[in-house]
mmCIF file of C-alpha atoms in Angstrom:
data_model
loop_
_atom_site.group_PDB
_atom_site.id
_atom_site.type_symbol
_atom_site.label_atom_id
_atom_site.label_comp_id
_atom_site.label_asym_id
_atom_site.label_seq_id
_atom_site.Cartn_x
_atom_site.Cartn_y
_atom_site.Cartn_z
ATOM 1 C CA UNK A 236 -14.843 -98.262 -2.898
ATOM 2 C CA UNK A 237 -13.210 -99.413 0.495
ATOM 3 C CA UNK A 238 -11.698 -96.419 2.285
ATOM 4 C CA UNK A 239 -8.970 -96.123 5.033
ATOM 5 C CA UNK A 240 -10.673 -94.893 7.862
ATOM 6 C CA UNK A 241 -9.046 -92.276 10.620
ATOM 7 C CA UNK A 242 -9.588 -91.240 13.503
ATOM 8 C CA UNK A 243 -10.610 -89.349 15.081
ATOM 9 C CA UNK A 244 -11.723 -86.907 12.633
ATOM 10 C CA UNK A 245 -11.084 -83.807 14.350
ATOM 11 C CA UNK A 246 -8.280 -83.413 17.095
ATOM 12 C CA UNK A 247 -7.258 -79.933 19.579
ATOM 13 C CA UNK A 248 -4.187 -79.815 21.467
ATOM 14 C CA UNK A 249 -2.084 -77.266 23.066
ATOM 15 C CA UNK A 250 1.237 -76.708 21.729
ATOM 16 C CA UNK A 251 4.081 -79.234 22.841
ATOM 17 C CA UNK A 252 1.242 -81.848 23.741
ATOM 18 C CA UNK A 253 1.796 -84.800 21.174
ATOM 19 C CA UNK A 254 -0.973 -85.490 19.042
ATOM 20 C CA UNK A 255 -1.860 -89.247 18.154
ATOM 21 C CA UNK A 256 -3.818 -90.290 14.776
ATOM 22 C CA UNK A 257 -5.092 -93.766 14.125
ATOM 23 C CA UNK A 258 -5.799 -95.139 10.667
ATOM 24 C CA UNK A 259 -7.538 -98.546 10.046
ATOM 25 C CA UNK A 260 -7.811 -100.222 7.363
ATOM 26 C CA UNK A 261 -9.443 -103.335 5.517
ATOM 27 C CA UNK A 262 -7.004 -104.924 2.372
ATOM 28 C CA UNK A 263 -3.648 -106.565 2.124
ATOM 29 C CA UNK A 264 -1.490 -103.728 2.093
ATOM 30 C CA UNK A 265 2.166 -103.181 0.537
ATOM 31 C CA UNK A 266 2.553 -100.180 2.345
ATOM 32 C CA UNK A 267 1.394 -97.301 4.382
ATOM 33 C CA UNK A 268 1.745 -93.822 3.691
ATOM 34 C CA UNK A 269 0.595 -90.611 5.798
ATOM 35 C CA UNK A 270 0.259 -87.099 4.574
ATOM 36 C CA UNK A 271 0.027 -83.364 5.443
ATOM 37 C CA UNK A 272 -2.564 -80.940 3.643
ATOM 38 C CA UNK A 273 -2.390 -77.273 4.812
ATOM 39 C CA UNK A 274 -5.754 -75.981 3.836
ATOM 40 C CA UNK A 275 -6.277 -75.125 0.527
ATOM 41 C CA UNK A 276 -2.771 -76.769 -0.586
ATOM 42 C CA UNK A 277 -1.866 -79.668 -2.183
ATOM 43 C CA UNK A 278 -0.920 -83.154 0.059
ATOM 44 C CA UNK A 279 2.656 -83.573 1.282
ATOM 45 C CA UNK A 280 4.397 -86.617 2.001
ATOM 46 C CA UNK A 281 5.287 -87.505 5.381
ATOM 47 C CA UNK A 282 6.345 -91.196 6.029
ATOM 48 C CA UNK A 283 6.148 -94.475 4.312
ATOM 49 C CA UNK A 284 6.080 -97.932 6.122
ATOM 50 C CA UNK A 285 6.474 -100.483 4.564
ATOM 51 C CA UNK A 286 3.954 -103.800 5.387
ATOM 52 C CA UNK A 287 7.083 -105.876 6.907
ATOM 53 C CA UNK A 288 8.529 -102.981 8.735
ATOM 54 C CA UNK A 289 6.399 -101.960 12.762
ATOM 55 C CA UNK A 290 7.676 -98.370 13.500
ATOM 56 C CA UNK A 291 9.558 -96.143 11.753
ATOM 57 C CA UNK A 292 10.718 -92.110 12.836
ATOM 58 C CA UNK A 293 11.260 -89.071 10.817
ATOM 59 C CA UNK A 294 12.033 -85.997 13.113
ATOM 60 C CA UNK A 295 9.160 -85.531 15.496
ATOM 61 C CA UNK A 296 7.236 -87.955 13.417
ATOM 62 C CA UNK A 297 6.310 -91.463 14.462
ATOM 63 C CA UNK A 298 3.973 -93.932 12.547
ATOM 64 C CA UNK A 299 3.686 -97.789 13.819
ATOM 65 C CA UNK A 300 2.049 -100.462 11.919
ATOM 66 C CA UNK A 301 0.389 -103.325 13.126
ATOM 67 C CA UNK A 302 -0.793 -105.474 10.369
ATOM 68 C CA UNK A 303 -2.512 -108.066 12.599
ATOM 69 C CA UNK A 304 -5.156 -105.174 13.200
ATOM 70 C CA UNK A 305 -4.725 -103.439 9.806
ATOM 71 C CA UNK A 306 -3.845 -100.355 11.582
ATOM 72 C CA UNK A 307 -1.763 -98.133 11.892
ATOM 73 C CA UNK A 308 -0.818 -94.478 14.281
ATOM 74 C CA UNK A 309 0.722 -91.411 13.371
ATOM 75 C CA UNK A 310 2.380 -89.665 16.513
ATOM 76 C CA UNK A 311 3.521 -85.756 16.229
ATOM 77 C CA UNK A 312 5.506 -85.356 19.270
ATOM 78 C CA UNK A 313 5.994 -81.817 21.073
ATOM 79 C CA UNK A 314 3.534 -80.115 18.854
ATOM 80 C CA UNK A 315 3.861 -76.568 16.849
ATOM 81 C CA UNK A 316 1.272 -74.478 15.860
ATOM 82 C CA UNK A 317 2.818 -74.647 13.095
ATOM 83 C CA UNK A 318 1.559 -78.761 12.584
ATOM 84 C CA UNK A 319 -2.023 -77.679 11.843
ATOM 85 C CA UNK A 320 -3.541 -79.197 9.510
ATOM 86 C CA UNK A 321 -5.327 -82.369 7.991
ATOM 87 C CA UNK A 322 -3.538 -85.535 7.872
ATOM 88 C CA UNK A 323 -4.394 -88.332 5.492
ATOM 89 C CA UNK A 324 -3.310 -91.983 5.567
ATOM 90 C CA UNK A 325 -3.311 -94.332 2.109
ATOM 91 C CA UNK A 326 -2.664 -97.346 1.788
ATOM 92 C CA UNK A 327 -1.076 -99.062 -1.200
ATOM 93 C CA UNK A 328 -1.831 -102.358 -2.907
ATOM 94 C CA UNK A 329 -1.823 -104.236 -5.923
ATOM 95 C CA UNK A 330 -4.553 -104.348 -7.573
ATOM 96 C CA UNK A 331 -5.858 -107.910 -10.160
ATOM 97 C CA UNK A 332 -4.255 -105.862 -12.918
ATOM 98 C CA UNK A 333 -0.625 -105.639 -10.811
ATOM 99 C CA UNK A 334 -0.666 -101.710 -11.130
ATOM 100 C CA UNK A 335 -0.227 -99.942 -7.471
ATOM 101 C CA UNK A 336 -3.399 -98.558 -6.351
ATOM 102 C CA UNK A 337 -3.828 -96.035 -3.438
ATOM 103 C CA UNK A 338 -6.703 -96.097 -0.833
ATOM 104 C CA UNK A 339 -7.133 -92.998 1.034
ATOM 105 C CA UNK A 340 -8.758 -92.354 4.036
ATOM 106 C CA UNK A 341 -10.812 -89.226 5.163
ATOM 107 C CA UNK A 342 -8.334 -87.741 7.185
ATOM 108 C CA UNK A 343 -7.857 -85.957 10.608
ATOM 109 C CA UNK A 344 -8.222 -82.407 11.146
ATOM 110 C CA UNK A 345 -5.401 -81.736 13.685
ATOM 111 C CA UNK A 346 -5.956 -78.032 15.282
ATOM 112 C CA UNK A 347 -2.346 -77.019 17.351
ATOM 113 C CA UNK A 348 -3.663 -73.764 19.719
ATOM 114 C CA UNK A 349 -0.568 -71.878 20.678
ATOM 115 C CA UNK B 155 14.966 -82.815 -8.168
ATOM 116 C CA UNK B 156 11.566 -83.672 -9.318
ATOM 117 C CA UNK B 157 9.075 -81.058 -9.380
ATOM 118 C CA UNK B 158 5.354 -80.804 -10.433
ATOM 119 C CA UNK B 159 3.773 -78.185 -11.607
ATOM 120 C CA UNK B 160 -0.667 -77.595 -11.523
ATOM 121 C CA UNK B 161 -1.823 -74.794 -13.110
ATOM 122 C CA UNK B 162 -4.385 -72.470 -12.439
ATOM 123 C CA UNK B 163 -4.640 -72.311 -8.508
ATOM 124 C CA UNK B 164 -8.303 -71.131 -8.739
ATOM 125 C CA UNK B 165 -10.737 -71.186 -11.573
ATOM 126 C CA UNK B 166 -14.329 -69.872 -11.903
ATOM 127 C CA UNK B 167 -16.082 -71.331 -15.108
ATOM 128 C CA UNK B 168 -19.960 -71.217 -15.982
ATOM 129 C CA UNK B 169 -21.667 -74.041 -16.180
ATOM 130 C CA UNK B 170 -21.986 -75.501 -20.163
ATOM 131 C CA UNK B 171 -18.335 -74.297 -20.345
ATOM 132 C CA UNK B 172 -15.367 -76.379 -21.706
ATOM 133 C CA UNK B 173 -12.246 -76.884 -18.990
ATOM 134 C CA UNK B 174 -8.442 -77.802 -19.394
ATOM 135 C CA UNK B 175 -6.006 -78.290 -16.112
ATOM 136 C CA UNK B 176 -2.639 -78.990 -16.971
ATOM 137 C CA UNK B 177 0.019 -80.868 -15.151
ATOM 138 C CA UNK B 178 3.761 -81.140 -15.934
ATOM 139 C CA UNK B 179 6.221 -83.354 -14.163
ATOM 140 C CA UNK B 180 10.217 -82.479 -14.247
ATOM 141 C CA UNK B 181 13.192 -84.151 -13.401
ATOM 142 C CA UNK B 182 11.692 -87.567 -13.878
ATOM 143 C CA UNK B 183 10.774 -89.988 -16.713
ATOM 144 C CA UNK B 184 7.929 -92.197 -17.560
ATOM 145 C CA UNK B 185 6.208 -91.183 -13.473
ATOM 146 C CA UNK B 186 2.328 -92.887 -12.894
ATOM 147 C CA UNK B 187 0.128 -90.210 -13.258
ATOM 148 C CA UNK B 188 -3.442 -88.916 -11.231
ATOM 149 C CA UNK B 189 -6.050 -86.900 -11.209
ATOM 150 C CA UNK B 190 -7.668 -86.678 -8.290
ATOM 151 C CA UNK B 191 -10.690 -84.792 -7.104
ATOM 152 C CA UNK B 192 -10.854 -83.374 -3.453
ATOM 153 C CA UNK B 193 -14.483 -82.205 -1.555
ATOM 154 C CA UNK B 194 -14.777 -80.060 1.091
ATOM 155 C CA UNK B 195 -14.064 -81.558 4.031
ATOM 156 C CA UNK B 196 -13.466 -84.950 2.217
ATOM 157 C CA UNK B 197 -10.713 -87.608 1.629
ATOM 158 C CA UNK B 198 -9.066 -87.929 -1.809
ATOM 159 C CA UNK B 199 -11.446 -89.356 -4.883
ATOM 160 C CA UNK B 200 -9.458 -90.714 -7.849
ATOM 161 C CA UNK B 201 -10.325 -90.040 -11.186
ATOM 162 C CA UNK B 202 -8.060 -91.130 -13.855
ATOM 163 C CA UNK B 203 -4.765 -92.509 -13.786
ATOM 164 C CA UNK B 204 -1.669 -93.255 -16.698
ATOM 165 C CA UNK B 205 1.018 -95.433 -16.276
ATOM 166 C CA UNK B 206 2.445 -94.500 -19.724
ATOM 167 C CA UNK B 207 1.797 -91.830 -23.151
ATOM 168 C CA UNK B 208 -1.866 -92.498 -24.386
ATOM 169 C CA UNK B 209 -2.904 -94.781 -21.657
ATOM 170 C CA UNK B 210 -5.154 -93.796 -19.314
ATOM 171 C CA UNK B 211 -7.915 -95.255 -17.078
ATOM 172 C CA UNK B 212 -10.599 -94.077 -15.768
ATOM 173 C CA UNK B 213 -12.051 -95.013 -12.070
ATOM 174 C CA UNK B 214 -15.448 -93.631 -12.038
ATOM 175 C CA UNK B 215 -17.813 -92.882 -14.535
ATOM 176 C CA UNK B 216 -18.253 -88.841 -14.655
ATOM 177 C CA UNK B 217 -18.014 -85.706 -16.937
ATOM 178 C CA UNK B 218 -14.477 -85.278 -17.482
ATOM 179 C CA UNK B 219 -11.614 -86.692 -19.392
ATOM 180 C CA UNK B 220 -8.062 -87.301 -18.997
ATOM 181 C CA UNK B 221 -4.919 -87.191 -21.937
ATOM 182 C CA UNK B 222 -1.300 -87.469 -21.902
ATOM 183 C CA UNK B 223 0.027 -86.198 -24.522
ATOM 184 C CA UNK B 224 3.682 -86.263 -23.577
ATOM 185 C CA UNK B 225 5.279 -88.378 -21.350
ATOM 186 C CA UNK B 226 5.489 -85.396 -18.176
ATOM 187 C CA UNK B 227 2.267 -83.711 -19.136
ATOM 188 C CA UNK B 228 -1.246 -84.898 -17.799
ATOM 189 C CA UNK B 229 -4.572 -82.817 -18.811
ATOM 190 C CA UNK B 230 -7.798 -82.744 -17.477
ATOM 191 C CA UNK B 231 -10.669 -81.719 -19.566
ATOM 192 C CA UNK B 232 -14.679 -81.356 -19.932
ATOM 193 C CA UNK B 233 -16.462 -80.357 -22.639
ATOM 194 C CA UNK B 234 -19.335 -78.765 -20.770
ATOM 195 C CA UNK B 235 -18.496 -78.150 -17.151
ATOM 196 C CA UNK B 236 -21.294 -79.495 -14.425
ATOM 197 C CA UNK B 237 -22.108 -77.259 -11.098
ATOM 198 C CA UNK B 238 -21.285 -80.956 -9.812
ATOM 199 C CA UNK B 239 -17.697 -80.616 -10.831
ATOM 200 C CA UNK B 240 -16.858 -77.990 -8.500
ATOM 201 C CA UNK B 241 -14.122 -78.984 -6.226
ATOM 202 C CA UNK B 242 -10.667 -79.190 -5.621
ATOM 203 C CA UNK B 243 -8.128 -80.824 -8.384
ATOM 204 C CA UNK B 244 -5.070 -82.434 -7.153
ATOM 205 C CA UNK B 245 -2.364 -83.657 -10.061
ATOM 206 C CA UNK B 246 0.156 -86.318 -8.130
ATOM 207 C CA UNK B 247 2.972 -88.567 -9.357
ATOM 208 C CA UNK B 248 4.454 -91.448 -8.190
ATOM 209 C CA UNK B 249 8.012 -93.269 -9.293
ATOM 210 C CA UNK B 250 7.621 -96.780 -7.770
ATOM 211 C CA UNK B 251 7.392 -97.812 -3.925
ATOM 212 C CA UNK B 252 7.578 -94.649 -3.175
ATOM 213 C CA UNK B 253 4.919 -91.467 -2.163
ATOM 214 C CA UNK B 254 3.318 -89.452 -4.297
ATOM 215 C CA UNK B 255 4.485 -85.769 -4.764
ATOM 216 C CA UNK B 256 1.467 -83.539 -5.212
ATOM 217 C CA UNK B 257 0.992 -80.681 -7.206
ATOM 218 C CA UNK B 258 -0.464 -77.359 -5.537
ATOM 219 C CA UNK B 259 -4.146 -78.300 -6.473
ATOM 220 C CA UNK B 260 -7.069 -75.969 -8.234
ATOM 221 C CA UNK B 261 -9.783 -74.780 -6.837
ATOM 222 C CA UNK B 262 -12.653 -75.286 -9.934
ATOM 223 C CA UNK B 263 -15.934 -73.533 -8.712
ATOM 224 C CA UNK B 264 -18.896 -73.824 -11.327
ATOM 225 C CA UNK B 265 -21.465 -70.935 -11.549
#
């Protein structure tokens, strides 16, 4: 099945560098949604942007969208060690049925060394 | 506030032997429902999903099976547990436009 793709895959800062993800993608899109998994945890929601909307902000969060390419960035500004972790990216459609389906990419393993 | 709960956290079954996660959703009525199925290292796989009591589909063709019985609880099952099924279980719902609120997962290993 068609995947989001991320990259890259595996990213080490310093803490209070920011830390920049990409996601691409490869449907029509409704929205975009990133997440956080903690190792061995469940995901947890971070932002949703919507397919009209180009930027939105959420603390030291900040995810653009640029639909032209089908991508889209997640920025984590003045990082923590505390940020560590894998971030995801999905991307939400309709499918020929009309029922919301998610595509998720493979993620980025973001390491934050204090 | 809604909450989901995913029980166990971590699970060690034999292989041949029969398996049942739960999921329960509060504070919300009639949520989409998944299943999905985590590898090491991997992105999200997912393997059944209900939009309603009774209904479910399946997305890929494997050894387990998914119910809801009620409208807030979501099982998965197998009646004979594959060393293939070992992985991490993630229960999620979603109310509409919104993300998807994850339960804790559980970690299946098969021996």
């Amino acid at each position: 099945s068609q995947q989001g793709e991320e990259d890259p895959q595996a990213l080490s800062i310093q803490e209070g560098e920011n830390a920049t993800m990409n996601c691409s993608y490869k449907t029509s899109i409704n929205n975009l949604q990133w997440y956080r998994q903690n190792s061995g945890r469940g995901l947890v929601h971070l932002i949703l942007i919507r397919s009209n909307e180009r930027e939105k902000h959420s603390g030291r969060l900040r995810v653009t969208l640029d639909t032209s390419k089908k991508s889209s960035s997640l920025l984590i500004t003045a990082s923590r060690a505390a940020d560590t972790a894998s971030y995801f990216c999905a991307t939400a459609y309709l499918n020929a049925g009309n029922n919301r389906k998610l595509i998720w990419g493979l993620g980025t393993s973001l390491a934050v060394n204090p | 506030s809604q909450t989901i709960h995913q029980w166990p956290a971590t699970l060690v079954q034999p292989v041949g032997s029969p398996l049942s996660l739960e999921c329960t959703v509060e504070g919300t009525s009639n949520p989409n429902l998944y299943w999905y199925r985590q590898a090491a290292g991997r992105g999200l796989q997912l393997l059944f999903y209900s939009v309603g009591i009774g209904q479910i589909s399946s997305e890929v063709p494997q050894n387990l099976s998914a119910s809801r019985p009620q409208d807030r609880q979501f099982i998965l099952s197998s009646k004979k547990l594959l060393l293939s099924d070992s992985g991490f279980y993630l229960c999620a719902w979603s109310g509409g436009s919104y993300g998807y609120t994850f339960g804790s997962g559980t970690r299946l290993t098969v021996v």
